[in-house]
């Protein structure tokens, strides 16, 4: 399903790329020239064909998680073709290969790093984001709403031929973010899973839990009934509309082994969600709010042995595993593919909840 490599021109040392840049929390993106990080022989340059639009991009553009480094080129669901490969790059990637980059732009890989040495690079204390982050030498990282990008080769992944580029793009963040906790907390045959939120993350969580991992029962939760048909088409066994169905918390109390929460609403009924777990059940939060989550009454949680965790994207090993699983099980994200130059309208549509369920921006045939 992979497309043939475009005829990209090899990038020189002193080079400028072009991308859609945010310059303030409120300004629309404008097409500008930017200078990528200084070239190192561990780097790979990528001619970008596709880049997914993620809620993280919106949070960053409006400085929702802290002060953003402007000008900023967001996008961390990048797929394209390697146009330049450093002499000390990670083995296995050559010029012309179809590759991708997720949210992690750099990790230290030091033997003394507790995270990197244990295969938990996504928690490396020296990790840098694919965009809007600053390297120790002062260089800034830039993302995938562009013609090219430059990243450390150990953050670059080979894309299986059986995955279309628009599907692979969303797997690199959204897919990885839900796959990691599903795997960690034992999703599979005999396990009953709840997915809170049927959107960019949640729809992939339903697909992986049911179709790829074979969970016994998958229940999708959202506020309104409007997504019920979509959730069932994705493979959910049941759909619950928390704002429109009375007594939903009582009817589903103590029925689930695992809940993956993809929403980041500070007013969500968190205490009621936790009451859906069976004894020793687990709740994992992957949606990142700009405001604090609701306060909890801890006594019911203690008496039920409930555990709560948080998860950040996925380790490189799990991303590779997830990509292969998605290809093997024919997991196809629900995407809307649009030209890269429509990025500002795409951002508006995502902000207004019009995406069903992931928007992927596509460069023209040359990747420019």
mmCIF file of C-alpha atoms in Angstrom:
data_model
loop_
_atom_site.group_PDB
_atom_site.id
_atom_site.type_symbol
_atom_site.label_atom_id
_atom_site.label_comp_id
_atom_site.label_asym_id
_atom_site.label_seq_id
_atom_site.Cartn_x
_atom_site.Cartn_y
_atom_site.Cartn_z
ATOM 1 C CA UNK A 1 0.000 0.000 0.000
ATOM 2 C CA UNK A 2 3.050 2.279 0.213
ATOM 3 C CA UNK A 3 3.540 4.801 -2.555
ATOM 4 C CA UNK A 4 6.721 5.030 -4.590
ATOM 5 C CA UNK A 5 9.345 7.508 -3.451
ATOM 6 C CA UNK A 6 9.111 10.980 -5.029
ATOM 7 C CA UNK A 7 12.152 12.443 -6.737
ATOM 8 C CA UNK A 8 13.306 14.638 -3.889
ATOM 9 C CA UNK A 9 16.509 16.620 -4.221
ATOM 10 C CA UNK A 10 19.148 15.720 -1.654
ATOM 11 C CA UNK A 11 19.417 18.456 0.971
ATOM 12 C CA UNK A 12 22.667 20.357 1.388
ATOM 13 C CA UNK A 13 24.289 21.246 4.704
ATOM 14 C CA UNK A 14 23.192 24.888 4.696
ATOM 15 C CA UNK A 15 19.547 24.528 3.778
ATOM 16 C CA UNK A 16 16.194 26.110 4.469
ATOM 17 C CA UNK A 17 12.879 24.277 4.588
ATOM 18 C CA UNK A 18 9.401 25.703 4.123
ATOM 19 C CA UNK A 19 6.404 25.160 6.350
ATOM 20 C CA UNK A 20 3.200 26.483 7.847
ATOM 21 C CA UNK A 21 4.237 28.458 10.904
ATOM 22 C CA UNK A 22 2.349 29.740 13.912
ATOM 23 C CA UNK A 23 3.685 33.074 15.126
ATOM 24 C CA UNK A 24 1.439 33.764 18.141
ATOM 25 C CA UNK A 25 -1.308 32.039 20.152
ATOM 26 C CA UNK A 26 -4.018 33.654 18.018
ATOM 27 C CA UNK A 27 -2.572 34.114 14.537
ATOM 28 C CA UNK A 28 -3.350 31.820 11.585
ATOM 29 C CA UNK A 29 -0.495 29.748 10.208
ATOM 30 C CA UNK A 30 1.517 31.353 7.420
ATOM 31 C CA UNK A 31 3.823 29.697 4.894
ATOM 32 C CA UNK A 32 7.404 30.645 5.753
ATOM 33 C CA UNK A 33 11.016 29.628 5.379
ATOM 34 C CA UNK A 34 12.753 28.104 8.384
ATOM 35 C CA UNK A 35 16.172 26.670 9.120
ATOM 36 C CA UNK A 36 16.168 23.144 10.546
ATOM 37 C CA UNK A 37 18.480 21.994 13.313
ATOM 38 C CA UNK A 38 22.143 21.843 12.341
ATOM 39 C CA UNK A 39 22.909 18.602 10.515
ATOM 40 C CA UNK A 40 24.469 15.744 12.479
ATOM 41 C CA UNK A 41 25.494 12.396 11.044
ATOM 42 C CA UNK A 42 22.910 10.680 13.238
ATOM 43 C CA UNK A 43 20.127 12.628 11.478
ATOM 44 C CA UNK A 44 17.704 11.826 8.686
ATOM 45 C CA UNK A 45 16.017 14.369 6.403
ATOM 46 C CA UNK A 46 12.504 13.467 5.291
ATOM 47 C CA UNK A 47 10.535 14.740 2.307
ATOM 48 C CA UNK A 48 7.083 14.921 3.852
ATOM 49 C CA UNK A 49 4.080 13.482 2.009
ATOM 50 C CA UNK A 50 1.579 13.269 4.901
ATOM 51 C CA UNK A 51 1.177 14.700 8.381
ATOM 52 C CA UNK A 52 -1.694 14.112 10.789
ATOM 53 C CA UNK A 53 -3.356 16.927 12.705
ATOM 54 C CA UNK A 54 -3.418 16.270 16.450
ATOM 55 C CA UNK A 55 -5.083 18.060 19.357
ATOM 56 C CA UNK A 56 -1.555 18.508 20.713
ATOM 57 C CA UNK A 57 -0.895 20.820 17.760
ATOM 58 C CA UNK A 58 -3.772 23.061 18.847
ATOM 59 C CA UNK A 59 -2.636 23.107 22.479
ATOM 60 C CA UNK A 60 0.879 24.056 21.393
ATOM 61 C CA UNK A 61 -0.136 26.703 18.869
ATOM 62 C CA UNK A 62 -2.202 28.553 21.485
ATOM 63 C CA UNK A 63 0.413 28.057 24.256
ATOM 64 C CA UNK A 64 -2.105 25.994 26.197
ATOM 65 C CA UNK A 65 0.517 23.851 27.919
ATOM 66 C CA UNK A 66 2.994 26.651 28.534
ATOM 67 C CA UNK A 67 4.834 29.257 26.511
ATOM 68 C CA UNK A 68 5.470 28.024 22.976
ATOM 69 C CA UNK A 69 8.615 28.853 21.030
ATOM 70 C CA UNK A 70 7.454 30.948 18.052
ATOM 71 C CA UNK A 71 7.583 30.747 15.117
ATOM 72 C CA UNK A 72 6.411 27.166 15.464
ATOM 73 C CA UNK A 73 5.839 24.478 12.842
ATOM 74 C CA UNK A 74 3.692 21.803 14.484
ATOM 75 C CA UNK A 75 2.776 18.294 13.275
ATOM 76 C CA UNK A 76 4.106 15.095 14.846
ATOM 77 C CA UNK A 77 2.407 12.406 12.798
ATOM 78 C CA UNK A 78 4.840 12.617 9.906
ATOM 79 C CA UNK A 79 5.195 10.224 6.973
ATOM 80 C CA UNK A 80 7.412 10.724 3.951
ATOM 81 C CA UNK A 81 10.575 9.434 2.304
ATOM 82 C CA UNK A 82 14.139 9.631 3.566
ATOM 83 C CA UNK A 83 16.041 12.106 1.396
ATOM 84 C CA UNK A 84 19.302 12.162 3.326
ATOM 85 C CA UNK A 85 20.658 9.624 5.814
ATOM 86 C CA UNK A 86 23.602 10.392 8.074
ATOM 87 C CA UNK A 87 26.682 8.205 8.188
ATOM 88 C CA UNK A 88 25.956 7.255 11.823
ATOM 89 C CA UNK A 89 22.189 7.008 11.495
ATOM 90 C CA UNK A 90 20.232 4.116 12.950
ATOM 91 C CA UNK A 91 20.801 1.060 10.723
ATOM 92 C CA UNK A 92 18.072 -0.130 8.410
ATOM 93 C CA UNK A 93 16.976 3.096 6.714
ATOM 94 C CA UNK A 94 18.272 4.234 3.333
ATOM 95 C CA UNK A 95 17.490 7.128 1.009
ATOM 96 C CA UNK A 96 14.093 6.628 -0.621
ATOM 97 C CA UNK A 97 12.604 4.509 2.170
ATOM 98 C CA UNK A 98 9.143 5.422 3.441
ATOM 99 C CA UNK A 99 9.535 6.503 7.050
ATOM 100 C CA UNK A 100 7.706 8.303 9.836
ATOM 101 C CA UNK A 101 8.231 10.383 12.969
ATOM 102 C CA UNK A 102 5.972 10.628 16.027
ATOM 103 C CA UNK A 103 5.974 13.017 19.018
ATOM 104 C CA UNK A 104 9.507 12.176 20.201
ATOM 105 C CA UNK A 105 12.189 14.025 18.294
ATOM 106 C CA UNK A 106 15.172 13.018 20.412
ATOM 107 C CA UNK A 107 16.102 10.842 23.379
ATOM 108 C CA UNK A 108 19.550 10.596 24.941
ATOM 109 C CA UNK A 109 20.015 6.778 24.588
ATOM 110 C CA UNK A 110 22.707 6.955 27.289
ATOM 111 C CA UNK A 111 23.557 3.701 29.035
ATOM 112 C CA UNK A 112 23.248 5.450 32.385
ATOM 113 C CA UNK A 113 19.766 6.772 31.548
ATOM 114 C CA UNK A 114 17.312 4.713 33.563
ATOM 115 C CA UNK A 115 14.560 5.200 30.990
ATOM 116 C CA UNK A 116 16.488 4.702 27.751
ATOM 117 C CA UNK A 117 18.418 1.708 29.086
ATOM 118 C CA UNK A 118 15.154 -0.019 30.016
ATOM 119 C CA UNK A 119 13.290 0.570 26.768
ATOM 120 C CA UNK A 120 11.253 3.483 28.121
ATOM 121 C CA UNK A 121 12.684 6.183 25.903
ATOM 122 C CA UNK A 122 9.373 8.041 25.826
ATOM 123 C CA UNK A 123 10.051 8.994 29.457
ATOM 124 C CA UNK A 124 13.701 9.998 28.960
ATOM 125 C CA UNK A 125 14.313 13.111 31.095
ATOM 126 C CA UNK A 126 16.314 14.635 28.228
ATOM 127 C CA UNK A 127 13.801 13.830 25.497
ATOM 128 C CA UNK A 128 12.826 16.596 23.092
ATOM 129 C CA UNK A 129 9.582 17.017 21.217
ATOM 130 C CA UNK A 130 9.350 16.747 17.466
ATOM 131 C CA UNK A 131 8.460 20.441 17.408
ATOM 132 C CA UNK A 132 8.614 23.545 19.601
ATOM 133 C CA UNK A 133 11.498 22.252 21.669
ATOM 134 C CA UNK A 134 15.062 23.474 22.004
ATOM 135 C CA UNK A 135 18.232 21.418 21.659
ATOM 136 C CA UNK A 136 21.123 22.024 24.070
ATOM 137 C CA UNK A 137 22.982 23.989 21.351
ATOM 138 C CA UNK A 138 20.016 26.340 20.908
ATOM 139 C CA UNK A 139 18.561 24.785 17.743
ATOM 140 C CA UNK A 140 14.768 24.542 17.630
ATOM 141 C CA UNK A 141 12.808 21.474 16.531
ATOM 142 C CA UNK A 142 10.241 21.860 13.744
ATOM 143 C CA UNK A 143 7.433 19.502 12.828
ATOM 144 C CA UNK A 144 5.596 18.117 9.844
ATOM 145 C CA UNK A 145 3.406 20.912 8.454
ATOM 146 C CA UNK A 146 6.228 21.477 6.003
ATOM 147 C CA UNK A 147 7.934 20.183 2.883
ATOM 148 C CA UNK A 148 10.882 18.622 4.736
ATOM 149 C CA UNK A 149 11.903 17.882 8.303
ATOM 150 C CA UNK A 150 15.142 16.849 9.981
ATOM 151 C CA UNK A 151 15.211 14.550 12.997
ATOM 152 C CA UNK A 152 17.442 12.220 14.941
ATOM 153 C CA UNK A 153 17.379 8.850 13.169
ATOM 154 C CA UNK A 154 16.546 6.966 16.363
ATOM 155 C CA UNK A 155 13.175 8.741 16.346
ATOM 156 C CA UNK A 156 12.482 7.710 12.736
ATOM 157 C CA UNK A 157 10.456 4.574 11.967
ATOM 158 C CA UNK A 158 10.197 2.411 8.883
ATOM 159 C CA UNK A 159 6.618 2.205 7.606
ATOM 160 C CA UNK A 160 5.275 -1.256 6.659
ATOM 161 C CA UNK A 161 4.325 -1.519 2.986
ATOM 162 C CA UNK A 162 0.856 -2.772 3.959
ATOM 163 C CA UNK A 163 -0.033 0.506 5.686
ATOM 164 C CA UNK A 164 -1.245 3.435 3.606
ATOM 165 C CA UNK A 165 0.625 6.624 4.424
ATOM 166 C CA UNK A 166 -2.462 8.423 5.763
ATOM 167 C CA UNK A 167 -3.145 5.496 8.124
ATOM 168 C CA UNK A 168 0.468 5.181 9.214
ATOM 169 C CA UNK A 169 0.657 8.906 9.990
ATOM 170 C CA UNK A 170 -2.069 8.828 12.638
ATOM 171 C CA UNK A 171 -0.633 5.630 14.119
ATOM 172 C CA UNK A 172 2.580 7.449 15.039
ATOM 173 C CA UNK A 173 0.871 9.522 17.732
ATOM 174 C CA UNK A 174 -2.795 8.597 18.174
ATOM 175 C CA UNK A 175 -2.271 4.882 17.601
ATOM 176 C CA UNK A 176 0.857 4.742 19.738
ATOM 177 C CA UNK A 177 -0.763 6.701 22.560
ATOM 178 C CA UNK A 178 -3.612 4.203 22.987
ATOM 179 C CA UNK A 179 -1.667 1.058 22.118
ATOM 180 C CA UNK A 180 0.917 1.475 24.874
ATOM 181 C CA UNK A 181 -1.540 1.390 27.828
ATOM 182 C CA UNK A 182 -3.736 -1.260 26.192
ATOM 183 C CA UNK A 183 -0.694 -3.501 25.963
ATOM 184 C CA UNK A 184 0.717 -2.567 29.365
ATOM 185 C CA UNK A 185 -2.525 -3.286 31.215
ATOM 186 C CA UNK A 186 -3.282 -6.585 29.538
ATOM 187 C CA UNK A 187 -5.927 -5.856 26.903
ATOM 188 C CA UNK A 188 -6.806 -9.082 25.127
ATOM 189 C CA UNK A 189 -9.144 -12.095 25.180
ATOM 190 C CA UNK A 190 -11.265 -12.235 28.317
ATOM 191 C CA UNK A 191 -10.697 -8.563 29.164
ATOM 192 C CA UNK A 192 -13.513 -5.995 29.233
ATOM 193 C CA UNK A 193 -12.391 -2.521 28.220
ATOM 194 C CA UNK A 194 -13.996 0.911 28.332
ATOM 195 C CA UNK A 195 -12.893 3.675 25.968
ATOM 196 C CA UNK A 196 -13.839 7.208 27.032
ATOM 197 C CA UNK A 197 -14.089 9.525 24.052
ATOM 198 C CA UNK A 198 -14.797 8.524 20.447
ATOM 199 C CA UNK A 199 -12.502 10.849 18.545
ATOM 200 C CA UNK A 200 -8.997 10.929 17.120
ATOM 201 C CA UNK A 201 -7.540 8.831 19.938
ATOM 202 C CA UNK A 202 -10.654 6.986 21.048
ATOM 203 C CA UNK A 203 -11.661 5.569 17.682
ATOM 204 C CA UNK A 204 -8.212 3.986 17.345
ATOM 205 C CA UNK A 205 -8.468 2.647 20.901
ATOM 206 C CA UNK A 206 -11.712 0.886 19.960
ATOM 207 C CA UNK A 207 -10.146 -0.539 16.787
ATOM 208 C CA UNK A 208 -7.048 -1.824 18.570
ATOM 209 C CA UNK A 209 -8.898 -3.196 21.601
ATOM 210 C CA UNK A 210 -11.492 -5.106 19.607
ATOM 211 C CA UNK A 211 -10.099 -5.889 16.186
ATOM 212 C CA UNK A 212 -6.362 -6.141 16.852
ATOM 213 C CA UNK A 213 -6.185 -7.376 20.459
ATOM 214 C CA UNK A 214 -9.415 -9.369 20.672
ATOM 215 C CA UNK A 215 -10.848 -7.979 23.910
ATOM 216 C CA UNK A 216 -13.968 -9.765 25.116
ATOM 217 C CA UNK A 217 -16.020 -6.605 25.402
ATOM 218 C CA UNK A 218 -15.410 -2.997 24.391
ATOM 219 C CA UNK A 219 -17.705 -0.236 25.641
ATOM 220 C CA UNK A 220 -17.377 3.251 24.149
ATOM 221 C CA UNK A 221 -18.347 6.325 26.173
ATOM 222 C CA UNK A 222 -19.095 9.817 24.927
ATOM 223 C CA UNK A 223 -21.375 12.642 26.001
ATOM 224 C CA UNK A 224 -23.913 12.528 23.172
ATOM 225 C CA UNK A 225 -25.713 9.837 21.202
ATOM 226 C CA UNK A 226 -24.461 11.358 17.945
ATOM 227 C CA UNK A 227 -21.426 9.049 17.785
ATOM 228 C CA UNK A 228 -23.266 5.813 18.620
ATOM 229 C CA UNK A 229 -23.416 4.494 15.049
ATOM 230 C CA UNK A 230 -19.746 5.335 14.460
ATOM 231 C CA UNK A 231 -18.680 3.534 17.644
ATOM 232 C CA UNK A 232 -20.586 0.398 16.682
ATOM 233 C CA UNK A 233 -19.136 0.489 13.163
ATOM 234 C CA UNK A 234 -15.669 0.663 14.710
ATOM 235 C CA UNK A 235 -16.397 -2.554 16.597
ATOM 236 C CA UNK A 236 -17.625 -1.451 20.019
ATOM 237 C CA UNK A 237 -20.004 -3.877 21.714
ATOM 238 C CA UNK A 238 -21.915 -1.077 23.402
ATOM 239 C CA UNK A 239 -22.119 2.698 23.375
ATOM 240 C CA UNK A 240 -22.959 4.913 26.366
ATOM 241 C CA UNK A 241 -23.965 8.575 26.066
ATOM 242 C CA UNK A 242 -23.259 9.971 29.522
ATOM 243 C CA UNK A 243 -25.197 13.232 29.045
ATOM 244 C CA UNK A 244 -28.283 11.640 27.493
ATOM 245 C CA UNK A 245 -28.718 8.265 29.185
ATOM 246 C CA UNK A 246 -29.897 8.232 32.787
ATOM 247 C CA UNK A 247 -28.368 5.933 35.382
ATOM 248 C CA UNK A 248 -25.543 4.914 33.047
ATOM 249 C CA UNK A 249 -23.054 4.813 35.913
ATOM 250 C CA UNK A 250 -25.258 2.544 38.038
ATOM 251 C CA UNK A 251 -26.110 0.221 35.126
ATOM 252 C CA UNK A 252 -22.450 -0.287 34.218
ATOM 253 C CA UNK A 253 -20.946 -0.246 37.716
ATOM 254 C CA UNK A 254 -18.191 -2.822 38.354
ATOM 255 C CA UNK A 255 -18.268 -4.228 34.810
ATOM 256 C CA UNK A 256 -14.903 -3.268 33.290
ATOM 257 C CA UNK A 257 -11.327 -4.426 33.835
ATOM 258 C CA UNK A 258 -9.616 -1.506 32.121
ATOM 259 C CA UNK A 259 -10.585 2.008 31.060
ATOM 260 C CA UNK A 260 -8.588 4.145 28.630
ATOM 261 C CA UNK A 261 -9.591 7.813 28.914
ATOM 262 C CA UNK A 262 -8.782 9.831 25.806
ATOM 263 C CA UNK A 263 -10.616 13.026 26.744
ATOM 264 C CA UNK A 264 -9.159 15.977 28.646
ATOM 265 C CA UNK A 265 -12.294 17.656 29.925
ATOM 266 C CA UNK A 266 -11.792 19.053 33.454
ATOM 267 C CA UNK A 267 -15.513 18.652 34.146
ATOM 268 C CA UNK A 268 -15.818 15.020 33.060
ATOM 269 C CA UNK A 269 -17.561 12.630 35.520
ATOM 270 C CA UNK A 270 -14.301 11.047 36.599
ATOM 271 C CA UNK A 271 -15.589 9.598 39.883
ATOM 272 C CA UNK A 272 -18.416 7.857 38.033
ATOM 273 C CA UNK A 273 -16.048 6.497 35.414
ATOM 274 C CA UNK A 274 -13.870 4.991 38.119
ATOM 275 C CA UNK A 275 -16.953 3.319 39.574
ATOM 276 C CA UNK A 276 -17.274 1.291 36.362
ATOM 277 C CA UNK A 277 -14.177 -0.723 37.239
ATOM 278 C CA UNK A 278 -14.249 -4.160 38.799
ATOM 279 C CA UNK A 279 -12.136 -4.968 41.841
ATOM 280 C CA UNK A 280 -8.470 -4.263 41.047
ATOM 281 C CA UNK A 281 -9.510 -2.551 37.826
ATOM 282 C CA UNK A 282 -7.278 -0.012 36.128
ATOM 283 C CA UNK A 283 -7.934 3.479 34.757
ATOM 284 C CA UNK A 284 -5.377 5.076 32.414
ATOM 285 C CA UNK A 285 -5.524 8.749 31.402
ATOM 286 C CA UNK A 286 -3.973 9.593 28.038
ATOM 287 C CA UNK A 287 -5.786 12.835 27.182
ATOM 288 C CA UNK A 288 -3.773 15.821 28.430
ATOM 289 C CA UNK A 289 -5.899 18.668 29.833
ATOM 290 C CA UNK A 290 -4.928 22.309 30.036
ATOM 291 C CA UNK A 291 -6.733 22.493 33.414
ATOM 292 C CA UNK A 292 -6.647 20.152 36.437
ATOM 293 C CA UNK A 293 -8.761 17.010 36.400
ATOM 294 C CA UNK A 294 -11.735 16.740 38.794
ATOM 295 C CA UNK A 295 -11.125 16.041 42.471
ATOM 296 C CA UNK A 296 -11.706 12.491 43.672
ATOM 297 C CA UNK A 297 -13.224 10.786 46.698
ATOM 298 C CA UNK A 298 -10.511 8.253 47.392
ATOM 299 C CA UNK A 299 -12.328 5.941 49.839
ATOM 300 C CA UNK A 300 -14.357 4.048 47.172
ATOM 301 C CA UNK A 301 -11.168 3.646 45.141
ATOM 302 C CA UNK A 302 -9.252 2.202 48.062
ATOM 303 C CA UNK A 303 -12.045 -0.215 48.920
ATOM 304 C CA UNK A 304 -12.146 -1.400 45.304
ATOM 305 C CA UNK A 305 -8.380 -1.630 44.871
ATOM 306 C CA UNK A 306 -8.616 0.722 41.900
ATOM 307 C CA UNK A 307 -5.397 1.869 40.279
ATOM 308 C CA UNK A 308 -4.928 5.008 38.197
ATOM 309 C CA UNK A 309 -2.081 5.755 35.801
ATOM 310 C CA UNK A 310 -1.050 8.200 33.109
ATOM 311 C CA UNK A 311 0.667 7.344 29.838
ATOM 312 C CA UNK A 312 2.689 9.392 27.351
ATOM 313 C CA UNK A 313 2.781 8.144 23.752
ATOM 314 C CA UNK A 314 4.807 4.915 23.394
ATOM 315 C CA UNK A 315 8.321 3.549 23.445
ATOM 316 C CA UNK A 316 10.058 3.062 20.089
ATOM 317 C CA UNK A 317 9.808 -0.722 20.480
ATOM 318 C CA UNK A 318 6.064 -0.530 21.066
ATOM 319 C CA UNK A 319 5.613 1.854 18.136
ATOM 320 C CA UNK A 320 7.316 -0.630 15.806
ATOM 321 C CA UNK A 321 5.219 -3.451 17.252
ATOM 322 C CA UNK A 322 2.050 -1.381 16.901
ATOM 323 C CA UNK A 323 2.769 -0.531 13.251
ATOM 324 C CA UNK A 324 3.268 -4.203 12.400
ATOM 325 C CA UNK A 325 0.128 -5.204 14.298
ATOM 326 C CA UNK A 326 -1.887 -2.529 12.516
ATOM 327 C CA UNK A 327 -0.634 -3.837 9.178
ATOM 328 C CA UNK A 328 -1.282 -7.494 10.086
ATOM 329 C CA UNK A 329 -4.792 -6.856 11.428
ATOM 330 C CA UNK A 330 -5.638 -4.299 8.734
ATOM 331 C CA UNK A 331 -6.395 -1.548 11.223
ATOM 332 C CA UNK A 332 -7.496 1.428 9.169
ATOM 333 C CA UNK A 333 -7.888 4.789 10.845
ATOM 334 C CA UNK A 334 -10.864 6.954 9.924
ATOM 335 C CA UNK A 335 -9.126 9.837 8.203
ATOM 336 C CA UNK A 336 -10.012 12.889 6.172
ATOM 337 C CA UNK A 337 -7.137 13.665 3.809
ATOM 338 C CA UNK A 338 -6.760 17.313 2.797
ATOM 339 C CA UNK A 339 -4.147 19.381 0.948
ATOM 340 C CA UNK A 340 -1.480 20.821 3.223
ATOM 341 C CA UNK A 341 -2.380 24.357 2.143
ATOM 342 C CA UNK A 342 -5.805 23.921 3.772
ATOM 343 C CA UNK A 343 -4.172 23.630 7.183
ATOM 344 C CA UNK A 344 -5.896 26.661 8.718
ATOM 345 C CA UNK A 345 -9.361 25.396 7.774
ATOM 346 C CA UNK A 346 -8.405 21.942 9.066
ATOM 347 C CA UNK A 347 -7.419 23.462 12.398
ATOM 348 C CA UNK A 348 -10.745 25.276 12.611
ATOM 349 C CA UNK A 349 -12.630 22.075 11.832
ATOM 350 C CA UNK A 350 -10.731 20.132 14.488
ATOM 351 C CA UNK A 351 -11.347 22.871 17.045
ATOM 352 C CA UNK A 352 -15.078 22.793 16.234
ATOM 353 C CA UNK A 353 -15.302 18.996 16.538
ATOM 354 C CA UNK A 354 -15.920 18.367 12.835
ATOM 355 C CA UNK A 355 -13.135 15.813 12.290
ATOM 356 C CA UNK A 356 -14.277 12.211 11.784
ATOM 357 C CA UNK A 357 -11.965 11.250 13.269
ATOM 358 C CA UNK A 358 -8.484 12.273 12.217
ATOM 359 C CA UNK A 359 -7.429 14.877 9.659
ATOM 360 C CA UNK A 360 -4.309 14.150 7.610
ATOM 361 C CA UNK A 361 -2.631 16.869 5.577
ATOM 362 C CA UNK A 362 -1.056 15.816 2.293
ATOM 363 C CA UNK A 363 1.645 17.489 0.262
ATOM 364 C CA UNK A 364 1.574 17.301 -3.534
ATOM 365 C CA UNK A 365 3.329 14.545 -5.472
ATOM 366 C CA UNK A 366 6.750 16.128 -4.970
ATOM 367 C CA UNK A 367 6.276 16.511 -1.223
ATOM 368 C CA UNK A 368 6.660 20.293 -1.471
#
